[in-house]
């Protein structure tokens, strides 16, 4: 059975507002249909296609990388001590925390409010299904 999503579910998965998804549906960018007289639903395959199209290209001026897991966000907290820095980035609904040298954080100019791209490179990724 193919997965379908209501407008609010699709919006949450894409990280946009319900109104944005409705505009995309009304404008023909995202197909939706109604089963019976119920709410509009979006086929999972159509949602996946749009999600792929919405992937952001790397920020201009960033160094090319083999890592594909790049999350653009805003720095929300930086804690520095003598040697290390803990940097928190909010990228959509995701909170990422990075530990780095204080020198690296200073050279990158990482302070609260700065736009940053977190690149995640891992040898293992766990996937759960709700």
XYZ file of C-alpha atoms in Angstrom:
130
model
C 0.000 0.000 0.000
C 1.424 3.373 -1.020
C 1.981 5.969 1.678
C -0.150 9.110 1.595
C 0.168 12.271 3.641
C -2.225 15.006 4.655
C -1.242 18.636 4.047
C 0.029 19.185 7.626
C 2.075 15.979 7.565
C 3.631 16.909 4.227
C 4.457 20.387 5.513
C 6.166 18.959 8.607
C 8.238 16.560 6.488
C 9.317 19.338 4.119
C 9.946 21.893 6.865
C 7.481 24.436 5.449
C 4.096 25.788 6.512
C 0.749 24.176 5.729
C -0.087 27.258 3.639
C 3.022 26.762 1.511
C 2.012 23.172 0.740
C -1.519 24.331 -0.109
C -0.101 26.948 -2.511
C 2.067 24.274 -4.152
C -0.985 22.016 -4.521
C -3.159 24.848 -5.886
C -0.379 25.880 -8.279
C 0.113 22.342 -9.598
C 3.632 21.939 -8.208
C 2.512 19.114 -5.883
C -0.280 16.753 -6.939
C -2.969 15.986 -4.353
C -6.329 14.283 -4.405
C -9.277 13.664 -2.124
C -10.418 10.179 -1.184
C -14.185 10.417 -1.029
C -15.081 13.689 0.656
C -12.097 13.611 3.006
C -9.133 15.938 3.297
C -6.617 16.318 0.504
C -3.838 13.730 0.493
C -0.482 13.621 -1.253
C 1.094 10.433 -2.543
C 4.401 9.593 -0.852
C 6.220 9.283 -4.177
C 5.104 12.785 -5.219
C 6.202 14.190 -1.864
C 9.590 12.461 -2.168
C 10.069 13.925 -5.651
C 9.407 17.444 -4.397
C 11.626 16.941 -1.339
C 14.466 15.965 -3.671
C 13.885 19.071 -5.799
C 13.893 21.293 -2.707
C 17.338 20.185 -1.616
C 19.451 23.269 -1.331
C 22.561 23.556 -3.415
C 25.694 24.211 -1.359
C 26.006 27.795 -0.204
C 27.983 30.008 -2.602
C 31.588 30.144 -1.521
C 31.530 26.848 0.397
C 34.194 24.281 -0.248
C 33.093 21.316 -2.371
C 32.773 18.141 -0.318
C 31.968 14.490 -0.807
C 29.605 14.715 2.171
C 25.988 14.989 1.051
C 24.420 15.544 4.452
C 24.638 19.320 4.619
C 22.169 21.161 6.839
C 21.979 24.946 6.593
C 20.914 26.668 9.777
C 21.588 29.402 12.274
C 23.997 29.325 15.204
C 21.922 29.450 18.395
C 24.615 29.034 21.061
C 28.400 29.000 21.344
C 30.221 28.015 24.535
C 33.981 28.584 24.483
C 36.604 27.626 27.046
C 40.372 27.813 26.834
C 40.784 25.123 24.189
C 37.378 23.919 22.921
C 34.081 25.353 21.681
C 30.613 23.823 21.650
C 28.518 25.188 18.792
C 24.754 24.620 18.471
C 23.011 25.043 15.125
C 19.264 24.967 14.513
C 18.635 23.696 10.980
C 14.877 23.593 10.486
C 13.539 21.227 13.135
C 17.000 19.763 13.770
C 19.356 20.816 16.571
C 22.966 19.942 15.850
C 25.829 20.267 18.313
C 29.461 20.331 17.219
C 32.581 20.242 19.367
C 35.616 21.890 17.808
C 38.729 23.745 18.793
C 38.172 27.278 20.038
C 40.616 28.413 17.379
C 38.424 26.910 14.614
C 35.269 28.529 16.027
C 37.043 31.890 16.236
C 38.440 31.617 12.687
C 34.978 30.787 11.332
C 33.445 33.709 13.234
C 30.865 31.450 14.874
C 28.629 33.573 17.090
C 24.899 33.474 17.818
C 22.920 34.529 14.760
C 25.467 33.539 12.099
C 24.283 31.351 9.218
C 26.232 28.085 9.130
C 26.236 24.807 7.246
C 26.644 21.638 9.295
C 28.140 18.781 7.312
C 27.538 15.324 8.731
C 29.775 12.468 7.635
C 29.182 9.184 9.421
C 29.989 5.544 8.881
C 26.629 4.459 10.280
C 23.177 5.957 10.083
C 20.266 4.414 11.984
C 16.805 4.671 10.449
C 13.587 4.286 12.453
C 10.031 4.212 11.202
C 7.386 5.829 13.433
